[in-house]
Short mmCIF file of C-alpha atoms and ligand atoms in Angstrom, two decimals:
data_model
loop_
_atom_site.label_atom_id
_atom_site.label_comp_id
_atom_site.label_asym_id
_atom_site.label_seq_id
_atom_site.Cartn_x
_atom_site.Cartn_y
_atom_site.Cartn_z
CA VAL W 197 2.36 -3.30 9.74
CA GLY W 198 1.00 -1.13 12.56
CA CYS W 199 -2.50 -1.18 11.08
CA GLU W 200 -2.25 -4.92 10.41
CA LEU W 201 -1.30 -5.71 14.02
CA ALA W 202 -3.87 -3.25 15.36
CA GLY W 203 -6.62 -4.99 13.39
CA ILE W 204 -5.52 -8.45 14.50
CA LEU W 205 -5.33 -7.47 18.17
CA ALA W 206 -8.71 -5.74 18.02
CA ALA W 207 -10.23 -8.85 16.41
CA LEU W 208 -8.79 -10.89 19.30
CA GLY W 209 -10.64 -8.66 21.75
CA ALA W 210 -7.97 -6.15 22.79
CA LYS W 211 -8.82 -2.49 23.14
CA VAL W 212 -6.53 -0.85 20.60
CA ALA W 213 -5.59 2.77 19.96
CA ILE W 214 -3.68 3.78 16.84
CA ILE W 215 -1.64 6.94 17.19
CA GLU W 216 -0.66 8.22 13.76
CA ALA W 217 1.34 11.38 13.15
CA LEU W 218 -0.02 11.96 9.65
CA GLU W 219 -3.61 12.77 8.85
CA ARG W 220 -4.61 9.38 7.51
CA LEU W 221 -4.13 5.67 8.08
CA LEU W 222 -1.68 4.05 5.62
CA PRO W 223 -0.24 7.47 4.69
CA ILE W 224 1.59 6.11 1.68
CA PRO W 225 1.91 8.52 -1.27
CA SER W 226 1.17 5.74 -3.78
CA LEU W 227 -2.13 4.79 -2.07
CA ASP W 228 -5.40 6.56 -2.88
CA PRO W 229 -6.35 8.73 0.15
CA GLU W 230 -9.97 7.54 -0.12
CA ALA W 231 -8.83 3.98 0.67
CA SER W 232 -7.34 5.34 3.90
CA LYS W 233 -10.67 6.99 4.76
CA LEU W 234 -12.60 3.81 4.08
CA LEU W 235 -10.19 1.81 6.21
CA ALA W 236 -10.57 4.33 9.05
CA ARG W 237 -14.36 3.95 8.79
CA GLU W 238 -14.10 0.16 9.04
CA PHE W 239 -11.60 0.38 11.91
CA LYS W 240 -14.00 2.65 13.82
CA LYS W 241 -16.76 0.07 13.31
CA GLN W 242 -14.33 -2.45 14.84
CA ARG W 243 -14.04 -0.06 17.82
CA LEU W 244 -10.42 0.92 17.25
CA ASP W 245 -9.58 4.27 18.80
CA LEU W 246 -7.98 6.30 16.00
CA ARG W 247 -5.84 9.30 16.93
CA LEU W 248 -4.81 10.73 13.57
CA GLY W 249 -2.62 13.81 13.26
CA THR W 250 -1.26 12.98 16.70
CA MET W 251 2.32 12.45 17.78
CA VAL W 252 3.72 10.58 20.77
CA GLN W 253 6.07 12.95 22.54
CA GLY W 254 7.09 10.70 25.38
CA ALA W 255 6.32 7.49 27.21
CA ALA W 256 6.63 6.64 30.90
CA VAL W 257 6.33 3.17 32.38
CA ALA W 258 3.92 3.25 35.35
CA THR W 259 2.59 0.56 37.67
CA ASP W 260 -0.60 0.18 35.62
CA GLY W 261 0.97 0.32 32.15
CA VAL W 262 2.63 2.86 29.92
CA ILE W 263 1.56 6.50 29.88
CA LEU W 264 1.94 8.11 26.47
CA ASP W 265 2.10 11.89 26.09
CA LEU W 266 0.32 12.97 22.94
CA ILE W 267 0.70 16.27 21.10
CA PRO W 268 -0.97 17.69 17.98
CA SER W 269 1.24 16.55 15.12
CA PRO W 270 3.41 19.32 13.68
CA LEU W 271 3.53 17.30 10.44
CA VAL W 272 -0.07 18.07 9.43
CA ASP W 273 -2.25 21.14 8.93
CA PRO W 274 -3.32 22.49 12.37
CA ASP W 275 -7.01 21.79 11.54
CA LEU W 276 -6.17 18.13 10.93
CA ALA W 277 -4.06 17.72 14.06
CA GLY W 278 -5.42 15.82 17.04
CA PRO W 279 -5.63 17.22 20.58
CA ALA W 280 -2.85 17.03 23.15
CA GLY W 281 -3.41 14.60 25.99
CA GLN W 282 -2.37 11.38 27.62
CA VAL W 283 -3.33 7.80 27.09
CA THR W 284 -2.50 4.89 29.38
CA VAL W 285 -2.04 1.52 27.75
CA GLU W 286 -0.90 -1.93 28.82
CA LYS W 287 1.47 -2.50 25.89
CA VAL W 288 2.97 -0.30 23.18
CA ILE W 289 3.81 -1.51 19.70
CA LEU W 290 6.16 0.87 17.97
CA ALA W 291 5.57 0.43 14.25
CA VAL W 292 7.27 3.47 12.81
CA GLY W 293 9.52 2.94 9.82
CA ARG W 294 12.23 0.41 9.31
CA GLY W 295 15.98 0.82 9.07
CA LEU W 296 18.42 -1.15 7.01
CA ASN W 297 20.87 -3.38 8.78
CA SER W 298 24.16 -2.99 6.92
CA ALA W 299 26.52 -2.35 9.81
CA GLY W 300 27.90 -5.86 10.27
CA LEU W 301 28.35 -6.76 6.62
CA GLY W 302 31.85 -5.34 6.18
CA LEU W 303 30.79 -3.27 3.18
CA LYS W 304 32.80 -0.27 4.35
CA ALA W 305 35.93 -2.34 4.88
CA LEU W 306 35.61 -3.68 1.35
CA GLY W 307 35.43 -0.10 0.09
CA ALA W 308 31.86 -0.29 -1.24
CA GLU W 309 30.30 3.06 -1.98
CA LEU W 310 27.52 3.70 0.55
CA ASP W 311 24.88 6.40 0.79
CA GLN W 312 24.38 8.48 3.94
CA ARG W 313 22.14 5.79 5.46
CA GLY W 314 24.78 3.11 4.91
CA ALA W 315 22.99 1.48 1.96
CA PRO W 316 25.29 0.26 -0.79
CA LYS W 317 24.92 2.31 -3.96
CA VAL W 318 23.85 0.13 -6.89
CA ASP W 319 23.40 0.68 -10.61
CA ALA W 320 20.36 -0.34 -12.68
CA ASP W 321 21.63 -3.95 -12.62
CA LEU W 322 21.88 -3.90 -8.80
CA LEU W 323 25.67 -4.06 -9.00
CA THR W 324 27.48 -2.29 -6.18
CA SER W 325 30.66 -0.33 -6.77
CA LEU W 326 32.55 -3.59 -6.11
CA PRO W 327 32.97 -5.77 -9.18
CA GLY W 328 30.78 -8.86 -9.04
CA VAL W 329 29.02 -7.80 -5.82
CA TYR W 330 25.27 -7.18 -6.06
CA ALA W 331 22.93 -5.83 -3.41
CA ILE W 332 19.19 -6.45 -3.14
CA GLY W 333 16.26 -6.12 -0.80
CA ASP W 334 15.82 -4.04 2.31
CA LEU W 335 19.59 -3.45 2.36
CA LEU W 336 19.02 -0.91 -0.44
CA GLY W 337 16.97 1.22 1.92
CA PRO W 338 13.65 3.04 1.69
CA GLY W 339 14.42 4.58 -1.71
CA ARG W 340 12.86 1.41 -3.14
CA PRO W 341 9.85 -0.53 -1.86
CA MET W 342 10.98 -2.57 1.17
CA LEU W 343 8.79 -5.58 0.40
CA ALA W 344 9.37 -9.31 0.27
CA HIS W 345 8.33 -9.68 -3.37
CA VAL W 346 10.58 -6.78 -4.39
CA ALA W 347 13.58 -8.34 -2.61
CA SER W 348 12.78 -11.61 -4.33
CA ALA W 349 12.47 -10.01 -7.79
CA GLU W 350 15.73 -8.14 -7.20
CA GLY W 351 17.47 -11.36 -6.15
CA VAL W 352 16.37 -13.09 -9.35
CA ALA W 353 17.31 -10.07 -11.48
CA ALA W 354 20.78 -9.86 -9.87
CA ALA W 355 21.37 -13.59 -10.30
CA ARG W 356 20.30 -13.46 -13.93
CA HIS W 357 22.54 -10.47 -14.59
CA ALA W 358 25.45 -12.28 -12.95
CA CYS W 359 24.83 -15.13 -15.42
CA GLY W 360 25.02 -12.74 -18.37
CA GLN W 361 21.27 -12.41 -18.95
CA SER W 362 19.44 -9.11 -19.05
CA ALA W 363 16.93 -8.63 -16.26
CA TRP W 364 15.43 -5.69 -14.46
CA VAL W 365 12.92 -4.82 -11.79
CA ASP W 366 10.13 -2.46 -12.80
CA TYR W 367 9.67 -0.49 -9.59
CA ALA W 368 6.75 1.47 -11.07
CA LEU W 369 4.66 -1.70 -11.22
CA VAL W 370 5.14 -3.14 -7.75
CA PRO W 371 1.84 -4.12 -6.13
CA ALA W 372 1.62 -3.52 -2.40
CA ALA W 373 -0.87 -4.69 0.19
CA ALA W 374 -1.88 -4.13 3.77
CA PHE W 375 -3.40 -7.23 5.35
CA THR W 376 -5.95 -5.33 7.38
CA PHE W 377 -9.65 -6.13 7.73
CA PRO W 378 -10.64 -5.31 5.03
CA GLU W 379 -7.48 -5.73 2.99
CA VAL W 380 -6.02 -2.83 1.04
CA ALA W 381 -3.93 -3.21 -2.11
CA TRP W 382 -2.63 -0.85 -4.72
CA VAL W 383 -0.43 -0.64 -7.81
CA GLY W 384 0.63 2.17 -10.12
CA LEU W 385 -0.31 5.81 -9.66
CA THR W 386 -2.91 7.65 -7.61
CA LEU W 387 -4.98 10.32 -9.34
CA GLU W 388 -2.91 12.97 -7.56
CA GLN W 389 0.38 11.39 -8.68
CA ALA W 390 -0.81 11.12 -12.28
CA GLN W 391 -1.92 14.76 -12.30
CA ALA W 392 1.38 15.84 -10.72
CA LYS W 393 3.11 14.15 -13.66
CA GLY W 394 1.05 16.33 -16.02
CA ILE W 395 -1.17 13.45 -17.16
CA GLU W 396 -4.83 14.23 -17.71
CA ALA W 397 -6.19 11.41 -15.64
CA ARG W 398 -9.51 10.35 -14.19
CA ALA W 399 -10.64 8.10 -11.38
CA HIS W 400 -13.65 5.82 -11.27
CA ALA W 401 -14.79 3.71 -8.37
CA PHE W 402 -17.09 0.75 -7.90
CA PRO W 403 -18.30 -0.27 -4.43
CA MET W 404 -17.85 -3.82 -3.18
CA ARG W 405 -21.38 -3.86 -1.79
CA LEU W 406 -22.86 -4.02 -5.31
CA LEU W 407 -21.06 -7.28 -5.98
CA GLY W 408 -22.98 -10.55 -5.58
CA LYS W 409 -19.98 -12.48 -4.27
CA ALA W 410 -19.15 -9.82 -1.68
CA GLN W 411 -22.79 -9.93 -0.51
CA ALA W 412 -22.70 -13.72 -0.31
CA MET W 413 -19.48 -13.55 1.73
CA GLY W 414 -20.92 -10.85 3.98
CA GLU W 415 -17.87 -8.67 3.29
CA VAL W 416 -19.29 -5.66 1.55
CA ALA W 417 -17.03 -2.85 2.76
CA GLY W 418 -14.70 -1.18 0.33
CA GLN W 419 -14.32 -0.32 -3.30
CA VAL W 420 -12.10 -0.53 -6.35
CA LYS W 421 -10.81 2.66 -7.86
CA LEU W 422 -9.16 2.69 -11.27
CA ILE W 423 -7.03 5.57 -12.44
CA SER W 424 -6.81 5.94 -16.20
CA GLU W 425 -5.56 8.39 -18.79
CA ALA W 426 -8.50 10.53 -19.92
CA ALA W 427 -7.82 10.49 -23.65
CA SER W 428 -6.73 6.89 -24.19
CA GLY W 429 -8.27 5.06 -21.24
CA ARG W 430 -4.82 3.59 -20.53
CA LEU W 431 -4.76 2.15 -17.04
CA LEU W 432 -2.45 4.12 -14.71
CA GLY W 433 -3.22 2.69 -11.30
CA ALA W 434 -5.61 0.66 -9.16
CA HIS W 435 -6.53 1.00 -5.50
CA ILE W 436 -8.62 -1.66 -3.85
CA ILE W 437 -10.05 -1.95 -0.38
CA GLY W 438 -12.19 -4.95 0.33
CA PRO W 439 -12.15 -8.73 0.62
CA HIS W 440 -9.10 -10.32 -1.01
CA ALA W 441 -7.85 -6.98 -2.30
CA ALA W 442 -4.30 -8.33 -2.17
CA ASP W 443 -5.25 -11.05 -4.65
CA LEU W 444 -7.46 -8.88 -6.85
CA ILE W 445 -4.73 -6.29 -7.41
CA HIS W 446 -2.80 -8.53 -9.79
CA GLU W 447 -5.29 -8.18 -12.61
CA ALA W 448 -4.49 -4.47 -12.58
CA ALA W 449 -0.75 -5.13 -12.15
CA LEU W 450 -0.76 -7.33 -15.25
CA GLY W 451 -2.92 -4.78 -17.07
CA LEU W 452 -0.41 -2.05 -16.27
CA ARG W 453 2.45 -4.21 -17.45
CA LEU W 454 0.71 -4.92 -20.75
CA GLY W 455 -0.35 -1.28 -21.26
CA ALA W 456 -4.03 -2.28 -21.02
CA THR W 457 -6.87 0.22 -21.19
CA VAL W 458 -10.01 0.28 -19.05
CA ALA W 459 -11.82 -0.99 -22.18
CA ASP W 460 -9.56 -4.07 -22.17
CA LEU W 461 -10.59 -4.80 -18.58
CA ALA W 462 -14.25 -4.02 -19.23
CA HIS W 463 -14.45 -6.27 -22.28
CA ALA W 464 -12.73 -9.23 -20.65
CA ILE W 465 -15.50 -11.57 -19.51
CA HIS W 466 -15.21 -12.35 -15.79
CA ALA W 467 -16.80 -15.40 -14.21
CA HIS W 468 -19.86 -14.85 -12.00
CA PRO W 469 -20.14 -14.79 -9.04
CA THR W 470 -16.56 -13.78 -8.23
CA LEU W 471 -14.86 -10.93 -6.45
CA SER W 472 -12.82 -10.25 -9.57
CA GLU W 473 -15.97 -9.02 -11.30
CA VAL W 474 -15.34 -5.81 -9.37
CA MET W 475 -12.47 -5.02 -11.76
CA LYS W 476 -14.71 -5.35 -14.79
CA GLU W 477 -17.52 -3.37 -13.14
CA CYS W 478 -15.12 -0.56 -12.27
CA ALA W 479 -13.63 -0.55 -15.77
CA GLU W 480 -17.17 -0.38 -17.18
CA ALA W 481 -17.83 2.58 -14.88
CA ALA W 482 -14.76 4.27 -16.37
CA LEU W 483 -16.35 3.80 -19.80
CA GLY W 484 -19.71 5.11 -18.52
CA MET W 485 -21.39 1.80 -19.30
CA CYS W 486 -21.60 0.04 -15.95
CA LEU W 487 -24.90 -1.83 -15.76
CA HIS W 488 -24.86 -1.86 -11.96
CA LEU W 489 -24.32 1.84 -11.32
CA PRO W 490 -26.99 4.49 -11.88
CA GLY W 491 -26.11 6.41 -15.05
CA GLY W 492 -23.44 3.84 -15.93
CA ARG W 493 -20.68 5.44 -13.87
C1 LIG P 589 6.69 -7.05 10.73
C2 LIG P 589 6.94 -7.03 9.25
C3 LIG P 589 5.94 -7.44 8.39
C4 LIG P 589 6.16 -7.44 7.02
N1 LIG P 589 5.15 -7.84 6.19
C5 LIG P 589 5.37 -7.86 4.87
C6 LIG P 589 4.36 -8.31 3.98
O1 LIG P 589 3.25 -8.65 4.39
N2 LIG P 589 4.63 -8.34 2.66
C7 LIG P 589 5.84 -7.94 2.17
O2 LIG P 589 6.02 -7.98 0.96
N3 LIG P 589 6.82 -7.52 2.99
C8 LIG P 589 6.63 -7.47 4.31
N4 LIG P 589 7.62 -7.05 5.14
C9 LIG P 589 8.89 -6.65 4.56
C10 LIG P 589 9.72 -7.86 4.19
O3 LIG P 589 9.82 -8.73 5.31
C11 LIG P 589 11.10 -7.41 3.73
O4 LIG P 589 10.98 -6.43 2.72
C12 LIG P 589 11.89 -8.59 3.19
O5 LIG P 589 12.04 -9.57 4.17
C13 LIG P 589 13.25 -8.10 2.71
O6 LIG P 589 14.02 -9.21 2.32
P1 LIG P 589 15.59 -9.15 2.45
O7 LIG P 589 16.06 -10.46 1.89
O8 LIG P 589 16.11 -7.90 1.86
O9 LIG P 589 15.89 -9.05 4.00
P2 LIG P 589 15.57 -10.08 5.16
O10 LIG P 589 14.34 -10.86 4.88
O11 LIG P 589 15.62 -9.25 6.41
O12 LIG P 589 16.78 -11.08 5.10
C14 LIG P 589 18.08 -10.69 5.46
C15 LIG P 589 18.71 -11.84 6.20
O13 LIG P 589 20.08 -11.58 6.36
C16 LIG P 589 20.46 -11.97 7.67
N5 LIG P 589 21.68 -11.20 8.03
C17 LIG P 589 21.76 -9.92 8.42
N6 LIG P 589 23.06 -9.59 8.64
C18 LIG P 589 23.79 -10.67 8.33
C19 LIG P 589 25.19 -10.97 8.34
N7 LIG P 589 26.09 -10.06 8.69
N8 LIG P 589 25.57 -12.21 7.95
C20 LIG P 589 24.67 -13.13 7.58
N9 LIG P 589 23.33 -12.91 7.56
C21 LIG P 589 22.91 -11.71 7.93
C22 LIG P 589 19.26 -11.62 8.52
O14 LIG P 589 19.26 -12.35 9.71
C23 LIG P 589 18.12 -12.04 7.59
O15 LIG P 589 17.76 -13.38 7.76
C24 LIG P 589 7.41 -7.04 6.52
C25 LIG P 589 8.43 -6.63 7.39
C26 LIG P 589 8.19 -6.63 8.74
C27 LIG P 589 9.31 -6.19 9.65
#
């Protein structure tokens, strides 16, 4: 949300600085680090002042704005940490994390089992420890994706379960998006996550700028990266930065759900000229047969 608001305000003409404690923008473990780098490059072109690896230690309201004290972030390697200093700004948007709001719900009084953050404990069917009481959405806390479409899927699953039907939410296949300029969207695993799970995985990328539709739209920044299992070509994840990334991601989300391989994506004919051709091009690159990349990959 911080990056989204920063991009909007910069586009409206404000001078914006992003102060980020970690070493990259969108430091989300399930997002390919290269997407963060590409977003940082685009943000710099949009004249955003990026202070990565930097922590705000204090803020003081002064007559001409708010003075922020910055320190090198202790959360990153010292060589990736930003310098100490001060920055004076007119307004501060604090966009760090979100908490769940369970205090006024009376869960404790009812005797519901809660975790240390106050989130009701639920089983695989989203049933709390109280018979017939389900919990969904942000109330469950950051252990699950705190996203609108997840809350919605959980609500439907809980309602179906309450009606005696079987339903579940597949948290491994939740697409996520940042509505920055350009957009960023991702689903499934990163290469690093796949390798950490002991999967022999590979990553292939295809740049947006080689796509006719992206050229015609004048939005050529970004790329698609597909993560697949080396031996089988089974799709493991997709990471997109570029125009309409948040719409494009669903081809990969469906592919993951169906157990598709990169060959399945590559052999599916995509209409031309469309942005979705980027998925096919990238899948072809994974097969080493991409017509629009030198050497096919
Ligand atoms: C700035 C911002 C931007 C976001 N952008 C996105 C996005 O682009 N895409 C995305 O997927 N997600 C986004 N999210 C996250 C998304 O909004 C939440 O994950 C989603 O709304 C969670 O749904 P929910 O039903 O669990 O909670 P909520 O939508 O918060 O609904 C809970 C409701 O319960 C009400 N309530 C609370 N206590 C009580 C009470 N005691 N009695 C009665 N009512 C009560 C609240 O007022 C609220 O209306 C964003 C969140 C923020 C803060």
